[in-house]
Amino acid sequence: ILVQAATRQIALAGTSSNTARDHQPAATDDDEFRLLAVFQTRTIIAGAILEGTALMNLVAFLLEGQAYSFVLALLCLAGILAGFPTQHAVTGWLEHQLRRVREMRDMPEMH
């Protein structure tokens, strides 16, 4: 939801009623900067949610001694590691989002 809303706002920010459609840039460096900020925010939020869940399960494990709490904490930590951004993943995500921004700007209702 966060990414969809931000992508739409970025697409809208690049449109202007006074700008002719043929002179409209498809995507700009500013779009890339904004999308990378969205990626960073998304990654931090997802990591924080998983980290909080892992911590809660570790506390539950220490208090109750239930093995499933420890396993859930390990799964959350694995999720954090799996979500750690790589250059390839960030580049692919950015290209996909820039394509979406261009498509949104080409829609008639965006002008």
CSV table of N, CA and C in Angstrom, one decimal:
chain,number,residue,atom,x,y,z
A,1,ILE,N,0.8,-1.2,0.0
A,1,ILE,CA,0.0,0.0,0.0
A,1,ILE,C,0.9,1.3,0.0
A,2,LEU,N,1.9,1.2,0.8
A,2,LEU,CA,2.8,2.4,0.9
A,2,LEU,C,3.5,2.6,-0.5
A,3,VAL,N,4.0,1.6,-1.1
A,3,VAL,CA,4.6,1.8,-2.4
A,3,VAL,C,3.7,2.2,-3.5
A,4,GLN,N,2.5,1.7,-3.5
A,4,GLN,CA,1.5,2.1,-4.5
A,4,GLN,C,1.1,3.5,-4.4
A,5,ALA,N,0.9,4.0,-3.1
A,5,ALA,CA,0.5,5.4,-2.9
A,5,ALA,C,1.6,6.3,-3.3
A,6,ALA,N,2.9,6.0,-2.9
A,6,ALA,CA,4.0,6.8,-3.2
A,6,ALA,C,4.3,6.9,-4.7
A,7,THR,N,4.2,5.7,-5.4
A,7,THR,CA,4.4,5.7,-6.8
A,7,THR,C,3.4,6.6,-7.5
A,8,ARG,N,2.1,6.6,-7.1
A,8,ARG,CA,1.1,7.4,-7.7
A,8,ARG,C,1.4,8.9,-7.4
A,9,GLN,N,1.8,9.2,-6.2
A,9,GLN,CA,2.2,10.6,-5.9
A,9,GLN,C,3.3,11.1,-6.7
A,10,ILE,N,4.3,10.2,-6.9
A,10,ILE,CA,5.5,10.6,-7.7
A,10,ILE,C,5.0,10.8,-9.2
A,11,ALA,N,4.2,10.0,-9.7
A,11,ALA,CA,3.7,10.1,-11.0
A,11,ALA,C,2.9,11.4,-11.2
A,12,LEU,N,2.1,11.7,-10.2
A,12,LEU,CA,1.3,13.0,-10.2
A,12,LEU,C,2.2,14.2,-10.1
A,13,ALA,N,3.2,14.1,-9.3
A,13,ALA,CA,4.1,15.2,-9.2
A,13,ALA,C,4.8,15.6,-10.5
A,14,GLY,N,5.0,14.6,-11.3
A,14,GLY,CA,5.7,14.8,-12.6
A,14,GLY,C,4.8,15.3,-13.7
A,15,THR,N,3.5,15.4,-13.4
A,15,THR,CA,2.5,15.9,-14.5
A,15,THR,C,2.1,17.3,-14.2
A,16,SER,N,1.8,18.0,-15.2
A,16,SER,CA,1.4,19.4,-15.1
A,16,SER,C,0.4,19.6,-16.2
A,17,SER,N,-0.7,20.3,-15.9
A,17,SER,CA,-1.7,20.6,-16.9
A,17,SER,C,-1.2,21.6,-18.0
A,18,ASN,N,-0.2,22.3,-17.7
A,18,ASN,CA,0.4,23.3,-18.6
A,18,ASN,C,1.4,22.6,-19.5
A,19,THR,N,1.9,21.4,-19.2
A,19,THR,CA,2.9,20.8,-20.0
A,19,THR,C,2.3,19.9,-21.0
A,20,ALA,N,2.8,20.0,-22.3
A,20,ALA,CA,2.3,19.2,-23.3
A,20,ALA,C,2.8,17.8,-23.1
A,21,ARG,N,2.0,16.8,-23.5
A,21,ARG,CA,2.3,15.4,-23.3
A,21,ARG,C,3.6,15.0,-24.0
A,22,ASP,N,3.9,15.5,-25.1
A,22,ASP,CA,5.1,15.1,-25.9
A,22,ASP,C,6.4,15.7,-25.2
A,23,HIS,N,6.2,16.7,-24.5
A,23,HIS,CA,7.4,17.3,-23.8
A,23,HIS,C,7.6,16.8,-22.4
A,24,GLN,N,6.7,15.9,-21.9
A,24,GLN,CA,6.8,15.4,-20.6
A,24,GLN,C,7.9,14.4,-20.5
A,25,PRO,N,8.8,14.6,-19.5
A,25,PRO,CA,9.9,13.6,-19.3
A,25,PRO,C,9.3,12.3,-18.8
A,26,ALA,N,9.7,11.1,-19.3
A,26,ALA,CA,9.2,9.9,-18.9
A,26,ALA,C,9.6,9.6,-17.4
A,27,ALA,N,10.8,9.8,-17.1
A,27,ALA,CA,11.2,9.7,-15.7
A,27,ALA,C,12.4,10.5,-15.5
A,28,THR,N,12.6,11.0,-14.3
A,28,THR,CA,13.7,11.9,-14.0
A,28,THR,C,14.6,11.4,-12.9
A,29,ASP,N,15.7,12.0,-12.7
A,29,ASP,CA,16.6,11.6,-11.6
A,29,ASP,C,15.9,11.9,-10.3
A,30,ASP,N,15.0,12.9,-10.2
A,30,ASP,CA,14.2,13.2,-9.0
A,30,ASP,C,13.3,12.0,-8.7
A,31,ASP,N,12.7,11.4,-9.8
A,31,ASP,CA,11.8,10.3,-9.6
A,31,ASP,C,12.6,9.1,-9.0
A,32,GLU,N,13.8,8.9,-9.4
A,32,GLU,CA,14.7,7.8,-8.9
A,32,GLU,C,15.0,8.1,-7.4
A,33,PHE,N,15.3,9.3,-7.1
A,33,PHE,CA,15.6,9.7,-5.7
A,33,PHE,C,14.4,9.4,-4.8
A,34,ARG,N,13.3,9.9,-5.3
A,34,ARG,CA,12.0,9.7,-4.5
A,34,ARG,C,11.7,8.2,-4.3
A,35,LEU,N,11.8,7.4,-5.4
A,35,LEU,CA,11.5,6.0,-5.3
A,35,LEU,C,12.5,5.3,-4.4
A,36,LEU,N,13.8,5.7,-4.5
A,36,LEU,CA,14.8,5.0,-3.6
A,36,LEU,C,14.4,5.3,-2.1
A,37,ALA,N,13.9,6.5,-1.8
A,37,ALA,CA,13.5,6.9,-0.5
A,37,ALA,C,12.3,6.0,0.0
A,38,VAL,N,11.4,5.7,-1.0
A,38,VAL,CA,10.3,4.8,-0.7
A,38,VAL,C,10.8,3.4,-0.4
A,39,PHE,N,11.8,3.0,-1.2
A,39,PHE,CA,12.3,1.6,-1.0
A,39,PHE,C,13.0,1.5,0.4
A,40,GLN,N,13.7,2.6,0.8
A,40,GLN,CA,14.3,2.6,2.1
A,40,GLN,C,13.3,2.6,3.2
A,41,THR,N,12.3,3.4,3.0
A,41,THR,CA,11.2,3.4,4.1
A,41,THR,C,10.5,2.0,4.2
A,42,ARG,N,10.2,1.4,3.0
A,42,ARG,CA,9.6,0.1,3.0
A,42,ARG,C,10.4,-0.9,3.7
A,43,THR,N,11.7,-0.9,3.4
A,43,THR,CA,12.7,-1.9,4.0
A,43,THR,C,12.8,-1.7,5.5
A,44,ILE,N,12.9,-0.4,5.9
A,44,ILE,CA,13.0,-0.2,7.4
A,44,ILE,C,11.7,-0.6,8.1
A,45,ILE,N,10.5,-0.3,7.6
A,45,ILE,CA,9.3,-0.7,8.2
A,45,ILE,C,9.2,-2.2,8.3
A,46,ALA,N,9.5,-2.9,7.2
A,46,ALA,CA,9.4,-4.4,7.2
A,46,ALA,C,10.3,-5.0,8.2
A,47,GLY,N,11.6,-4.4,8.2
A,47,GLY,CA,12.6,-4.9,9.2
A,47,GLY,C,12.2,-4.7,10.6
A,48,ALA,N,11.6,-3.5,10.9
A,48,ALA,CA,11.2,-3.2,12.2
A,48,ALA,C,10.0,-4.1,12.7
A,49,ILE,N,9.1,-4.4,11.8
A,49,ILE,CA,8.0,-5.2,12.2
A,49,ILE,C,8.5,-6.6,12.5
A,50,LEU,N,9.4,-7.1,11.7
A,50,LEU,CA,10.0,-8.5,11.9
A,50,LEU,C,10.9,-8.5,13.2
A,51,GLU,N,11.6,-7.4,13.4
A,51,GLU,CA,12.5,-7.3,14.6
A,51,GLU,C,11.6,-7.3,15.9
A,52,GLY,N,10.5,-6.5,15.8
A,52,GLY,CA,9.7,-6.5,17.0
A,52,GLY,C,9.0,-7.8,17.3
A,53,THR,N,8.6,-8.5,16.2
A,53,THR,CA,8.0,-9.8,16.4
A,53,THR,C,9.1,-10.8,16.9
A,54,ALA,N,10.3,-10.7,16.4
A,54,ALA,CA,11.4,-11.6,16.9
A,54,ALA,C,11.6,-11.4,18.4
A,55,LEU,N,11.7,-10.1,18.8
A,55,LEU,CA,12.0,-9.8,20.2
A,55,LEU,C,10.9,-10.3,21.1
A,56,MET,N,9.6,-10.1,20.6
A,56,MET,CA,8.5,-10.5,21.4
A,56,MET,C,8.6,-12.1,21.6
A,57,ASN,N,8.9,-12.8,20.5
A,57,ASN,CA,9.0,-14.2,20.7
A,57,ASN,C,10.2,-14.7,21.5
A,58,LEU,N,11.3,-13.9,21.5
A,58,LEU,CA,12.4,-14.3,22.3
A,58,LEU,C,12.0,-14.1,23.8
A,59,VAL,N,11.3,-13.0,24.1
A,59,VAL,CA,10.9,-12.8,25.5
A,59,VAL,C,9.9,-13.9,25.9
A,60,ALA,N,9.0,-14.2,25.0
A,60,ALA,CA,8.1,-15.3,25.3
A,60,ALA,C,8.8,-16.6,25.5
A,61,PHE,N,9.9,-16.9,24.8
A,61,PHE,CA,10.7,-18.1,24.9
A,61,PHE,C,11.4,-18.1,26.3
A,62,LEU,N,11.9,-16.9,26.7
A,62,LEU,CA,12.6,-16.8,28.0
A,62,LEU,C,11.6,-17.0,29.1
A,63,LEU,N,10.4,-16.5,29.0
A,63,LEU,CA,9.4,-16.6,30.1
A,63,LEU,C,8.8,-17.9,30.1
A,64,GLU,N,8.4,-18.5,29.0
A,64,GLU,CA,7.6,-19.7,28.9
A,64,GLU,C,8.5,-21.0,28.6
A,65,GLY,N,9.6,-20.8,27.9
A,65,GLY,CA,10.4,-21.9,27.6
A,65,GLY,C,9.8,-22.7,26.4
A,66,GLN,N,8.9,-22.2,25.7
A,66,GLN,CA,8.3,-22.9,24.5
A,66,GLN,C,9.2,-22.8,23.3
A,67,ALA,N,9.5,-24.0,22.8
A,67,ALA,CA,10.4,-24.0,21.6
A,67,ALA,C,9.9,-23.3,20.4
A,68,TYR,N,8.6,-23.3,20.2
A,68,TYR,CA,8.0,-22.7,19.0
A,68,TYR,C,8.2,-21.2,19.0
A,69,SER,N,8.3,-20.6,20.2
A,69,SER,CA,8.6,-19.1,20.3
A,69,SER,C,10.0,-18.8,19.8
A,70,PHE,N,10.9,-19.7,20.1
A,70,PHE,CA,12.3,-19.5,19.7
A,70,PHE,C,12.4,-19.8,18.1
A,71,VAL,N,11.6,-20.7,17.6
A,71,VAL,CA,11.6,-21.0,16.2
A,71,VAL,C,11.0,-19.8,15.5
A,72,LEU,N,9.9,-19.3,16.0
A,72,LEU,CA,9.3,-18.1,15.3
A,72,LEU,C,10.3,-16.9,15.3
A,73,ALA,N,11.1,-16.7,16.4
A,73,ALA,CA,12.0,-15.6,16.5
A,73,ALA,C,13.1,-15.9,15.4
A,74,LEU,N,13.6,-17.1,15.2
A,74,LEU,CA,14.6,-17.4,14.2
A,74,LEU,C,14.0,-17.2,12.8
A,75,LEU,N,12.7,-17.5,12.6
A,75,LEU,CA,12.1,-17.3,11.3
A,75,LEU,C,12.0,-15.8,11.0
A,76,CYS,N,11.7,-15.0,12.0
A,76,CYS,CA,11.7,-13.5,11.8
A,76,CYS,C,13.0,-13.0,11.5
A,77,LEU,N,14.1,-13.5,12.2
A,77,LEU,CA,15.4,-13.1,11.9
A,77,LEU,C,15.8,-13.5,10.4
A,78,ALA,N,15.4,-14.7,10.0
A,78,ALA,CA,15.7,-15.1,8.6
A,78,ALA,C,15.0,-14.2,7.7
A,79,GLY,N,13.7,-13.7,8.0
A,79,GLY,CA,13.0,-12.8,7.2
A,79,GLY,C,13.7,-11.5,7.0
A,80,ILE,N,14.3,-11.0,8.1
A,80,ILE,CA,15.1,-9.7,8.1
A,80,ILE,C,16.3,-9.9,7.1
A,81,LEU,N,17.0,-11.0,7.3
A,81,LEU,CA,18.2,-11.3,6.4
A,81,LEU,C,17.7,-11.4,5.0
A,82,ALA,N,16.6,-12.1,4.7
A,82,ALA,CA,16.2,-12.3,3.3
A,82,ALA,C,15.7,-10.9,2.7
A,83,GLY,N,15.3,-10.0,3.5
A,83,GLY,CA,14.8,-8.7,3.0
A,83,GLY,C,15.9,-7.7,2.9
A,84,PHE,N,17.1,-8.1,3.3
A,84,PHE,CA,18.3,-7.2,3.2
A,84,PHE,C,18.5,-6.8,1.8
A,85,PRO,N,18.6,-5.5,1.4
A,85,PRO,CA,18.6,-5.2,0.0
A,85,PRO,C,20.0,-5.5,-0.6
A,86,THR,N,19.9,-6.0,-1.8
A,86,THR,CA,21.2,-6.2,-2.6
A,86,THR,C,21.1,-5.2,-3.8
A,87,GLN,N,22.2,-5.0,-4.4
A,87,GLN,CA,22.3,-4.1,-5.5
A,87,GLN,C,21.3,-4.5,-6.6
A,88,HIS,N,21.3,-5.8,-6.9
A,88,HIS,CA,20.5,-6.4,-8.0
A,88,HIS,C,19.0,-6.2,-7.6
A,89,ALA,N,18.6,-6.5,-6.4
A,89,ALA,CA,17.2,-6.3,-6.0
A,89,ALA,C,16.8,-4.9,-6.1
A,90,VAL,N,17.6,-4.0,-5.6
A,90,VAL,CA,17.2,-2.5,-5.6
A,90,VAL,C,17.1,-2.0,-7.0
A,91,THR,N,18.0,-2.4,-7.9
A,91,THR,CA,18.0,-2.0,-9.3
A,91,THR,C,16.8,-2.5,-10.0
A,92,GLY,N,16.4,-3.8,-9.8
A,92,GLY,CA,15.2,-4.4,-10.4
A,92,GLY,C,14.0,-3.7,-9.9
A,93,TRP,N,13.9,-3.5,-8.6
A,93,TRP,CA,12.7,-2.8,-8.0
A,93,TRP,C,12.6,-1.4,-8.5
A,94,LEU,N,13.7,-0.7,-8.6
A,94,LEU,CA,13.7,0.7,-9.1
A,94,LEU,C,13.2,0.7,-10.6
A,95,GLU,N,13.7,-0.2,-11.4
A,95,GLU,CA,13.3,-0.2,-12.8
A,95,GLU,C,11.8,-0.5,-12.9
A,96,HIS,N,11.3,-1.4,-12.1
A,96,HIS,CA,9.9,-1.8,-12.2
A,96,HIS,C,9.1,-0.5,-11.8
A,97,GLN,N,9.5,0.1,-10.7
A,97,GLN,CA,8.7,1.3,-10.3
A,97,GLN,C,8.8,2.5,-11.2
A,98,LEU,N,9.9,2.7,-11.9
A,98,LEU,CA,10.0,3.7,-12.9
A,98,LEU,C,9.1,3.4,-14.1
A,99,ARG,N,9.0,2.1,-14.4
A,99,ARG,CA,8.1,1.7,-15.5
A,99,ARG,C,6.7,2.0,-15.1
A,100,ARG,N,6.3,1.8,-13.9
A,100,ARG,CA,5.0,2.1,-13.4
A,100,ARG,C,4.7,3.6,-13.4
A,101,VAL,N,5.7,4.4,-13.0
A,101,VAL,CA,5.5,5.8,-13.1
A,101,VAL,C,5.3,6.3,-14.5
A,102,ARG,N,6.1,5.8,-15.4
A,102,ARG,CA,5.9,6.2,-16.8
A,102,ARG,C,4.5,5.8,-17.3
A,103,GLU,N,4.0,4.6,-17.0
A,103,GLU,CA,2.7,4.1,-17.4
A,103,GLU,C,1.6,5.0,-16.8
A,104,MET,N,1.8,5.4,-15.5
A,104,MET,CA,0.8,6.2,-14.9
A,104,MET,C,0.7,7.6,-15.5
A,105,ARG,N,1.9,8.1,-15.9
A,105,ARG,CA,1.9,9.4,-16.6
A,105,ARG,C,1.3,9.4,-18.0
A,106,ASP,N,1.4,8.2,-18.6
A,106,ASP,CA,0.8,8.1,-19.9
A,106,ASP,C,-0.7,7.9,-19.9
A,107,MET,N,-1.3,7.6,-18.7
A,107,MET,CA,-2.7,7.5,-18.6
A,107,MET,C,-3.4,8.8,-18.9
A,108,PRO,N,-4.5,8.8,-19.6
A,108,PRO,CA,-5.2,10.1,-19.9
A,108,PRO,C,-5.7,10.8,-18.7
A,109,GLU,N,-6.1,10.1,-17.6
A,109,GLU,CA,-6.7,10.8,-16.5
A,109,GLU,C,-5.6,11.4,-15.6
A,110,MET,N,-4.3,11.2,-15.9
A,110,MET,CA,-3.3,11.8,-15.1
A,110,MET,C,-3.0,13.2,-15.6
A,111,HIS,N,-3.5,13.6,-16.8
A,111,HIS,CA,-3.1,14.9,-17.3
A,111,HIS,C,-4.2,15.9,-17.0
